[in-house]
CSV table of C-alpha atoms and ligand atoms in Angstrom, one decimal:
chain,number,residue,atom,x,y,z
A,1,MET,CA,-29.8,-21.0,20.6
A,2,ARG,CA,-29.6,-17.6,18.5
A,3,LEU,CA,-27.2,-14.9,19.7
A,4,PRO,CA,-29.0,-11.8,21.0
A,5,ASP,CA,-29.5,-9.1,18.4
A,6,THR,CA,-26.5,-6.9,19.0
A,7,LEU,CA,-24.1,-9.6,19.2
A,8,ARG,CA,-25.4,-11.2,16.2
A,9,LYS,CA,-25.2,-8.1,14.3
A,10,ILE,CA,-21.5,-7.7,15.3
A,11,SER,CA,-20.8,-11.3,14.4
A,12,ASP,CA,-22.5,-10.9,10.9
A,13,PHE,CA,-20.2,-7.9,10.3
A,14,LEU,CA,-17.1,-9.7,11.4
A,15,GLN,CA,-17.9,-12.5,8.9
A,16,ARG,CA,-17.6,-10.0,6.2
A,17,LEU,CA,-14.0,-9.7,6.9
A,18,PRO,CA,-11.5,-12.0,5.0
A,19,GLY,CA,-10.8,-15.3,6.5
A,20,ILE,CA,-13.4,-15.1,9.2
A,21,GLY,CA,-16.2,-17.6,9.2
A,22,GLU,CA,-19.3,-17.9,11.3
A,23,LYS,CA,-17.7,-19.8,14.3
A,24,THR,CA,-14.7,-17.5,14.6
A,25,ALA,CA,-17.0,-14.4,14.3
A,26,ASN,CA,-19.3,-15.6,17.1
A,27,ARG,CA,-16.2,-16.3,19.3
A,28,LEU,CA,-14.7,-12.8,18.6
A,29,SER,CA,-18.1,-11.1,19.3
A,30,LEU,CA,-18.3,-12.9,22.6
A,31,TYR,CA,-14.7,-11.9,23.4
A,32,LEU,CA,-15.6,-8.2,22.7
A,33,LEU,CA,-18.3,-8.5,25.4
A,34,ARG,CA,-15.6,-9.3,27.9
A,35,LEU,CA,-13.4,-6.2,27.2
A,36,PRO,CA,-13.7,-3.0,29.3
A,37,GLU,CA,-16.5,-0.7,28.2
A,38,GLU,CA,-14.1,2.3,27.7
A,39,ASP,CA,-12.0,0.3,25.3
A,40,LEU,CA,-15.0,-0.7,23.3
A,41,LYS,CA,-16.2,2.8,23.1
A,42,GLU,CA,-12.9,4.1,21.9
A,43,PHE,CA,-12.9,1.4,19.3
A,44,ALA,CA,-16.3,2.3,18.1
A,45,GLN,CA,-15.4,5.9,17.8
A,46,ASN,CA,-12.4,4.9,15.7
A,47,ILE,CA,-14.5,2.8,13.5
A,48,ALA,CA,-17.0,5.5,13.1
A,49,ALA,CA,-14.4,8.1,12.2
A,50,LEU,CA,-12.3,5.8,10.0
A,51,LYS,CA,-13.6,6.8,6.7
A,52,GLU,CA,-13.9,10.5,7.3
A,53,LYS,CA,-10.5,10.8,8.9
A,54,THR,CA,-8.4,8.7,6.6
A,55,GLN,CA,-7.6,10.1,3.1
A,56,LYS,CA,-5.0,9.6,0.4
A,57,CYS,CA,-2.0,11.9,0.3
A,58,LYS,CA,-2.4,14.3,-2.6
A,59,ILE,CA,1.2,13.6,-3.6
A,60,CYS,CA,2.1,9.8,-3.1
A,61,PHE,CA,-1.5,8.5,-2.4
A,62,SER,CA,-0.4,6.8,0.8
A,63,LEU,CA,-2.9,6.9,3.5
A,64,SER,CA,-2.8,9.8,5.9
A,65,GLU,CA,-5.0,12.0,8.1
A,66,GLU,CA,-3.7,15.1,6.3
A,67,GLU,CA,-3.7,16.2,2.9
A,68,ILE,CA,-0.1,15.8,2.5
A,69,CYS,CA,1.3,12.7,4.5
A,70,PRO,CA,4.2,13.1,6.9
A,71,ILE,CA,6.6,11.4,4.6
A,72,CYS,CA,5.9,13.9,1.8
A,73,GLN,CA,6.2,16.7,4.3
A,74,ASP,CA,9.5,15.4,5.8
A,75,LYS,CA,12.3,17.7,4.6
A,76,ASP,CA,14.9,15.1,5.2
A,77,ARG,CA,13.4,12.7,2.9
A,78,ASP,CA,14.9,12.7,-0.7
A,79,LYS,CA,12.1,13.9,-3.0
A,80,GLY,CA,14.1,13.0,-6.1
A,81,THR,CA,13.9,9.2,-5.5
A,82,ILE,CA,10.4,7.6,-5.7
A,83,LEU,CA,9.7,4.0,-4.6
A,84,VAL,CA,6.7,2.7,-6.4
A,85,VAL,CA,4.6,0.1,-4.3
A,86,GLU,CA,1.4,-1.6,-4.9
A,87,SER,CA,-0.2,-1.0,-1.5
A,88,PRO,CA,0.1,1.0,1.7
A,89,LEU,CA,1.0,-2.3,3.5
A,90,ASP,CA,4.1,-2.5,1.2
A,91,LEU,CA,5.1,1.0,2.1
A,92,LEU,CA,4.8,0.1,5.8
A,93,SER,CA,7.2,-2.8,5.4
A,94,PHE,CA,9.9,-0.6,4.0
A,95,GLU,CA,9.1,2.1,6.7
A,96,ASN,CA,9.2,-0.3,9.5
A,97,GLY,CA,12.7,-1.4,8.4
A,98,GLY,CA,13.8,2.2,8.3
A,99,ILE,CA,15.8,1.3,5.1
A,100,TYR,CA,14.7,3.9,2.7
A,101,LYS,CA,15.2,7.6,2.8
A,102,GLY,CA,13.3,8.7,-0.4
A,103,VAL,CA,9.6,9.2,-1.0
A,104,TYR,CA,6.9,6.7,-2.3
A,105,HIS,CA,4.2,6.4,-4.7
A,106,VAL,CA,1.3,3.9,-3.8
A,107,LEU,CA,-0.6,2.6,-6.9
A,108,HIS,CA,-3.3,1.1,-4.9
A,109,GLY,CA,-3.3,-2.1,-7.1
A,110,ARG,CA,-1.6,-3.4,-10.1
A,111,ILE,CA,-2.5,-4.1,-13.7
A,112,ASP,CA,-4.3,-7.4,-13.8
A,113,PRO,CA,-6.3,-8.0,-16.9
A,114,LEU,CA,-7.8,-11.3,-15.6
A,115,ASN,CA,-9.5,-9.5,-12.8
A,116,ASN,CA,-10.3,-6.5,-15.0
A,117,ILE,CA,-7.9,-4.0,-13.5
A,118,ARG,CA,-6.6,-1.7,-16.1
A,119,PRO,CA,-3.7,1.0,-15.8
A,120,GLU,CA,-6.5,3.7,-15.4
A,121,ASP,CA,-7.8,1.8,-12.5
A,122,ILE,CA,-4.8,2.5,-10.4
A,123,TYR,CA,-2.8,5.6,-9.6
A,124,LEU,CA,-0.6,5.3,-12.5
A,125,LYS,CA,-1.4,8.4,-14.4
A,126,GLU,CA,-0.5,10.3,-11.2
A,127,LEU,CA,2.8,8.9,-11.1
A,128,ILE,CA,3.7,9.8,-14.6
A,129,ASP,CA,2.3,13.3,-14.1
A,130,ARG,CA,4.4,13.5,-11.0
A,131,ILE,CA,7.5,12.4,-12.8
A,132,LYS,CA,6.8,14.9,-15.7
A,133,GLU,CA,6.3,17.9,-13.4
A,134,ASN,CA,9.0,17.3,-10.9
A,135,GLU,CA,12.7,16.8,-10.8
A,136,VAL,CA,13.0,13.1,-10.4
A,137,LYS,CA,16.2,11.3,-10.6
A,138,GLU,CA,15.4,7.8,-9.8
A,139,VAL,CA,12.1,5.7,-9.8
A,140,ILE,CA,12.4,2.4,-8.0
A,141,LEU,CA,9.8,-0.2,-9.1
A,142,ALA,CA,8.9,-2.2,-6.1
A,143,THR,CA,5.8,-4.0,-7.4
A,144,ASN,CA,5.7,-7.6,-6.3
A,145,PRO,CA,7.8,-10.3,-8.0
A,146,ASP,CA,4.8,-12.2,-9.7
A,147,MET,CA,3.3,-11.9,-13.1
A,148,GLU,CA,1.1,-8.9,-12.5
A,149,GLY,CA,3.7,-7.1,-10.6
A,150,GLU,CA,6.2,-7.6,-13.3
A,151,ALA,CA,3.7,-6.6,-16.0
A,152,THR,CA,2.9,-3.5,-14.0
A,153,ALA,CA,6.6,-2.7,-13.6
A,154,MET,CA,7.2,-3.0,-17.4
A,155,TYR,CA,4.1,-0.9,-18.1
A,156,ILE,CA,5.4,2.0,-15.9
A,157,ARG,CA,9.0,1.7,-17.3
A,158,ASP,CA,7.7,2.1,-20.8
A,159,ARG,CA,5.5,5.1,-19.9
A,160,ILE,CA,8.4,6.8,-18.1
A,161,ARG,CA,10.6,6.2,-21.1
A,162,GLU,CA,8.0,8.0,-23.4
A,163,LEU,CA,8.7,11.1,-21.3
A,164,GLU,CA,12.1,11.4,-22.6
A,165,LYS,CA,13.3,12.7,-19.4
A,166,LYS,CA,16.5,11.6,-17.7
A,167,VAL,CA,15.2,9.4,-15.1
A,168,LYS,CA,16.9,6.3,-13.8
A,169,ILE,CA,14.5,3.4,-13.6
A,170,THR,CA,15.5,0.6,-11.2
A,171,ARG,CA,13.9,-2.7,-10.0
A,172,LEU,CA,14.4,-4.3,-6.5
A,173,ALA,CA,17.0,-7.0,-6.6
A,174,TYR,CA,14.9,-9.8,-5.5
A,175,GLY,CA,16.3,-12.1,-2.9
A,176,LEU,CA,12.5,-12.5,-2.8
A,177,PRO,CA,11.5,-15.8,-4.1
A,178,ILE,CA,9.3,-15.5,-7.2
A,179,GLY,CA,5.7,-15.2,-5.9
A,180,ALA,CA,6.7,-13.9,-2.5
A,181,SER,CA,5.1,-10.7,-1.4
A,182,ILE,CA,6.7,-7.6,-0.1
A,183,GLU,CA,4.0,-7.2,2.5
A,184,TYR,CA,5.4,-10.4,4.2
A,185,ALA,CA,9.1,-10.0,3.6
A,186,ASP,CA,11.4,-9.7,6.5
A,187,TYR,CA,13.6,-6.7,7.1
A,188,MET,CA,16.9,-8.1,6.0
A,189,THR,CA,15.4,-9.3,2.7
A,190,LEU,CA,14.0,-6.0,1.9
A,191,LYS,CA,17.1,-4.2,2.9
A,192,LYS,CA,19.1,-6.4,0.5
A,193,SER,CA,16.6,-5.9,-2.2
A,194,ILE,CA,16.8,-2.2,-2.0
A,195,MET,CA,20.5,-2.0,-1.6
A,196,GLY,CA,21.1,-4.3,-4.5
A,197,ARG,CA,18.5,-2.7,-6.9
A,198,GLU,CA,19.4,-2.8,-10.6
A,199,GLU,CA,18.8,-0.7,-13.5
A,200,TYR,CA,15.5,-2.0,-15.1
A,201,LYS,CA,16.2,-2.5,-18.8
B,301,ZN,ZN1,2.6,11.5,0.6
């Protein structure tokens, strides 16, 4: 038996998502069919508007529905401290813990020569410009503790040093095991890593 057209199209789409094979996709499509119609309509509307509504903050490149994200707009956040993360999901981990009161910079990637990702492919120049043009007292490098994350942190450190501005550069103290990722780290681990951050030499 073949699935009816619309169901099949939905299943085909789901199969494009990471970690979802044909059987799971079929099962999920059938599950959708059992949900209330209003819920599905709302979901469809959100999907349709996703690209149009979501943009990158002009300052920190986090995802937002406004030009400037709520964190960058927040007067109570310390604009002089910038926590640099690889992805919006890493930012979420810190925000969910409520353990950080500064602002962020989201790189949307990391330098990874093996996969052809160069410094100019991520929001690195924007970070350096931001430090150049604003009064920044500390940059906390919170890229992941693996080879690419480390290489990215070193690269950023060297570019900041070239500015010859008085900016403190720190790196998270990793109670995080090597290779672990910030996205999946629990609240206590992140809290410790940020409290115990050390000057990055
Ligand atoms: Zn922002």
